Amino acid sequence: MGQLTGRTALVTGATAGIGLAAARRLAAEGAYVFLTGRRQQALDAAVAELGGPATGIRADVADPDDLVRVADVIRERGSGLDVLFANAGGGEFAALGEITWQHYADTFNTNVGGTLFTVQTVLPLLNPGASIIVTSSNIDVKGAAAFSVYAASKAALRSFTRSWAAELAGRDIRVNSIAPGPVATPGLSGLAPDPAAAQQLLDNLAAGVPMKRLGRPEEIADAVAFLASPASSFMTGAEIYVDGGASQI
């Protein structure tokens, strides 16, 4: 029997990378998992890959109507929510002189607004003892040339984690965040314009990690499973850095 048998989880941004690895791990621990993503074909493939009870819901976290629909589907199952992994997000490089209002809006609407309103929309469904886990980034405590808007959005999520933990403690709901370092995902490679540039980007990022490698999505998923489980029952308001020591050494 897994640590999450009988529990219900929602993972946003679950069609690839960290989100898919986390959904897979939560399902392996016995949870019924709802997955969201913007691409129906990728979502269907993710659900099929899980190998356990799961439901895919096509949704964009930056669209309030989509979030309402996600909550409605979960509500219909009748078990509420025990785990929310608010993972959907992304970013693009832009030097200070190149940042546009659209770049800012796209990044904050998805990373900050999408997380905020995902949590708000499903809040009535969260059961006592539920765990909210937010995907932040180790960049929230570091400077990053040409990545300042993304970094600022992740710092906002760190602040949300503290405030929501204080606000929801009375409902016995825990709120923590995970701050990954560079992880080998399609999203990270996609920041580069071509395969050669992508490999150079990954090599440079790995060189900056004390452990001299990129993280694996499964390693982040392990931390998600820990925060979702009773093993972390005395943790709230915390941020766990899973980054090979990049933010600490």
XYZ file of C-alpha atoms in Angstrom:
249
model
C 0.000 0.000 0.000
C 1.396 3.390 -1.001
C 1.688 6.497 1.145
C -1.189 8.141 -0.743
C -3.640 5.279 -1.105
C -7.165 6.651 -1.039
C -6.013 10.236 -1.641
C -6.901 12.462 -4.587
C -4.347 14.707 -6.267
C -4.327 17.436 -8.918
C -1.178 18.141 -10.923
C -1.140 21.113 -13.285
C 1.287 21.291 -16.175
C 1.378 17.493 -16.100
C 2.064 16.487 -19.704
C 5.879 16.516 -19.602
C 8.933 17.063 -17.448
C 8.503 17.631 -13.727
C 4.699 17.610 -13.850
C 4.483 14.255 -15.602
C 7.122 12.710 -13.340
C 5.235 13.953 -10.270
C 1.892 12.668 -11.549
C 3.484 9.296 -12.223
C 4.988 9.180 -8.734
C 1.780 10.215 -6.960
C -0.135 7.547 -8.861
C 2.489 4.964 -7.907
C 1.921 5.935 -4.261
C -1.767 5.092 -4.666
C -3.350 8.482 -5.374
C -6.092 9.090 -7.898
C -4.552 11.787 -10.065
C -6.166 14.566 -12.078
C -3.787 15.968 -14.679
C -4.085 19.223 -16.593
C -2.308 20.461 -19.696
C -2.998 22.629 -22.701
C -2.416 19.991 -25.398
C -5.050 17.256 -25.604
C -2.867 14.708 -27.389
C -0.036 15.086 -24.877
C -2.548 14.937 -22.028
C -4.052 11.699 -23.332
C -0.583 10.192 -23.650
C 0.291 11.220 -20.096
C -2.847 9.633 -18.670
C -2.172 6.434 -20.612
C 1.415 6.355 -19.344
C 0.457 6.686 -15.698
C -0.773 3.136 -15.467
C -3.205 3.917 -12.676
C -6.514 5.657 -11.985
C -6.283 9.111 -13.544
C -8.274 11.741 -15.401
C -6.890 14.273 -17.851
C -8.495 17.707 -18.160
C -7.405 20.023 -20.964
C -6.906 23.404 -19.346
C -4.783 26.534 -19.389
C -4.159 27.813 -15.854
C -4.180 31.382 -17.181
C -7.820 30.948 -18.279
C -10.320 31.383 -15.391
C -13.047 29.466 -17.246
C -10.729 26.491 -17.664
C -9.959 26.511 -13.948
C -13.661 26.468 -13.085
C -14.095 23.486 -15.396
C -11.207 21.672 -13.687
C -12.824 22.229 -10.291
C -16.179 21.001 -11.596
C -14.665 17.736 -12.852
C -12.939 17.118 -9.520
C -16.089 18.005 -7.599
C -18.107 15.476 -9.601
C -15.886 12.645 -8.383
C -16.978 13.487 -4.856
C -13.729 12.906 -2.950
C -12.386 16.433 -2.730
C -8.663 17.060 -3.029
C -5.864 15.935 -0.734
C -2.893 17.062 -2.831
C -2.495 20.022 -5.173
C 0.759 20.282 -7.083
C 0.565 23.718 -8.732
C 3.280 23.164 -11.283
C 2.185 24.809 -14.546
C 4.459 27.623 -15.641
C 7.231 28.685 -17.935
C 9.443 31.499 -19.082
C 11.620 32.885 -21.836
C 14.922 34.721 -21.931
C 14.787 38.506 -22.335
C 17.495 40.992 -21.432
C 16.387 44.089 -19.535
C 16.386 46.299 -22.611
C 14.347 43.754 -24.564
C 11.555 43.069 -22.053
C 8.132 43.930 -23.424
C 4.807 44.326 -21.689
C 3.681 41.127 -23.438
C 6.674 39.169 -22.141
C 5.982 40.411 -18.623
C 2.240 39.725 -18.864
C 2.640 36.247 -20.333
C 5.114 35.223 -17.633
C 3.218 36.658 -14.672
C -0.228 35.643 -15.916
C 0.855 32.018 -16.126
C 3.366 31.622 -13.303
C 1.841 33.952 -10.729
C -1.771 34.434 -11.764
C -2.180 30.832 -12.900
C -0.886 29.513 -9.587
C -2.883 31.983 -7.513
C -6.181 31.293 -9.217
C -5.642 27.546 -9.437
C -5.268 27.446 -5.665
C -8.172 29.830 -5.141
C -10.515 27.932 -7.460
C -9.968 24.512 -5.892
C -9.706 25.825 -2.325
C -13.282 24.764 -1.439
C -12.413 21.206 -2.539
C -9.365 20.792 -0.291
C -9.908 18.290 2.494
C -8.596 18.778 6.045
C -4.976 17.713 6.093
C -4.479 18.563 2.425
C -1.088 19.509 1.035
C -0.528 22.313 -1.472
C 2.831 22.162 -3.254
C 3.985 25.046 -5.444
C 6.735 24.816 -8.043
C 9.082 27.698 -7.405
C 12.714 27.742 -8.583
C 16.136 28.139 -7.041
C 16.380 31.259 -9.184
C 14.108 32.994 -6.652
C 17.196 33.645 -4.496
C 19.735 34.111 -7.282
C 20.379 36.634 -10.030
C 19.967 35.470 -13.608
C 20.962 37.590 -16.582
C 18.209 37.830 -19.210
C 15.834 35.835 -17.000
C 14.746 38.514 -14.550
C 10.996 38.408 -15.193
C 10.884 34.656 -14.705
C 12.978 34.955 -11.535
C 10.669 37.649 -10.168
C 7.621 35.487 -10.851
C 9.164 32.624 -8.902
C 10.038 34.931 -6.007
C 6.353 35.868 -5.916
C 5.466 32.193 -5.571
C 7.861 31.861 -2.641
C 6.036 34.746 -0.977
C 2.654 33.146 -1.720
C 3.842 29.960 -0.039
C 4.553 31.719 3.245
C 1.366 33.773 3.252
C -0.933 30.928 2.265
C 0.664 28.659 4.867
C -0.216 31.219 7.539
C -3.721 31.729 6.169
C -4.654 28.052 5.784
C -3.096 26.604 8.936
C -6.458 26.906 10.668
C -7.960 24.562 8.078
C -5.142 22.051 8.647
C -3.905 22.645 5.099
C -0.161 22.736 4.559
C 1.523 24.851 1.877
C 5.116 24.304 0.794
C 7.138 24.970 -2.322
C 9.815 23.099 -4.225
C 12.652 25.057 -5.805
C 14.280 22.975 -8.532
C 17.577 23.892 -10.069
C 18.232 23.148 -13.740
C 16.414 19.936 -14.636
C 16.667 18.038 -17.902
C 13.211 18.700 -19.340
C 11.814 19.609 -22.762
C 10.924 23.028 -21.356
C 14.523 23.779 -20.440
C 15.864 22.666 -23.807
C 13.136 24.664 -25.499
C 14.592 27.924 -24.193
C 17.311 27.626 -26.856
C 16.685 28.357 -30.546
C 18.140 25.115 -31.948
C 19.515 21.723 -30.801
C 23.145 22.847 -30.765
C 22.338 25.894 -28.691
C 20.185 23.738 -26.410
C 23.091 21.385 -25.725
C 25.371 24.329 -24.996
C 22.774 25.758 -22.609
C 22.418 22.446 -20.771
C 26.185 21.992 -20.528
C 26.642 25.511 -19.142
C 23.900 25.045 -16.586
C 25.283 21.690 -15.446
C 28.739 23.232 -15.035
C 27.273 25.745 -12.582
C 25.836 23.047 -10.303
C 28.138 21.810 -7.520
C 27.157 18.212 -8.374
C 28.153 18.943 -12.005
C 24.988 17.629 -13.592
C 21.396 18.510 -14.300
C 18.606 17.181 -12.155
C 16.191 14.517 -13.346
C 12.425 15.081 -13.259
C 12.086 11.977 -11.091
C 14.278 13.583 -8.432
C 11.904 16.521 -8.183
C 8.968 14.097 -8.119
C 10.501 12.402 -5.075
C 10.360 15.719 -3.224
C 6.764 16.249 -4.352
C 5.790 12.823 -3.012
C 7.436 13.655 0.314
C 5.554 16.942 0.692
C 2.304 15.256 -0.370
C 2.670 12.482 2.189
C 2.243 12.239 5.983
C 6.062 12.107 6.197
C 6.068 15.925 5.970
C 3.139 16.474 8.326
C 4.990 19.070 10.462
C 6.105 21.181 7.503
C 4.352 24.257 6.178
C 5.568 27.530 4.719
C 8.837 25.867 3.725
C 10.749 25.829 0.460
C 12.836 22.797 -0.426
C 15.748 23.416 -2.787
C 16.311 20.433 -5.060
C 19.135 21.852 -7.109
C 22.349 19.921 -6.578
C 23.504 22.558 -4.128
C 23.446 25.417 -6.642
C 21.647 27.834 -4.329
C 23.473 26.829 -1.156
C 27.129 26.249 -1.946
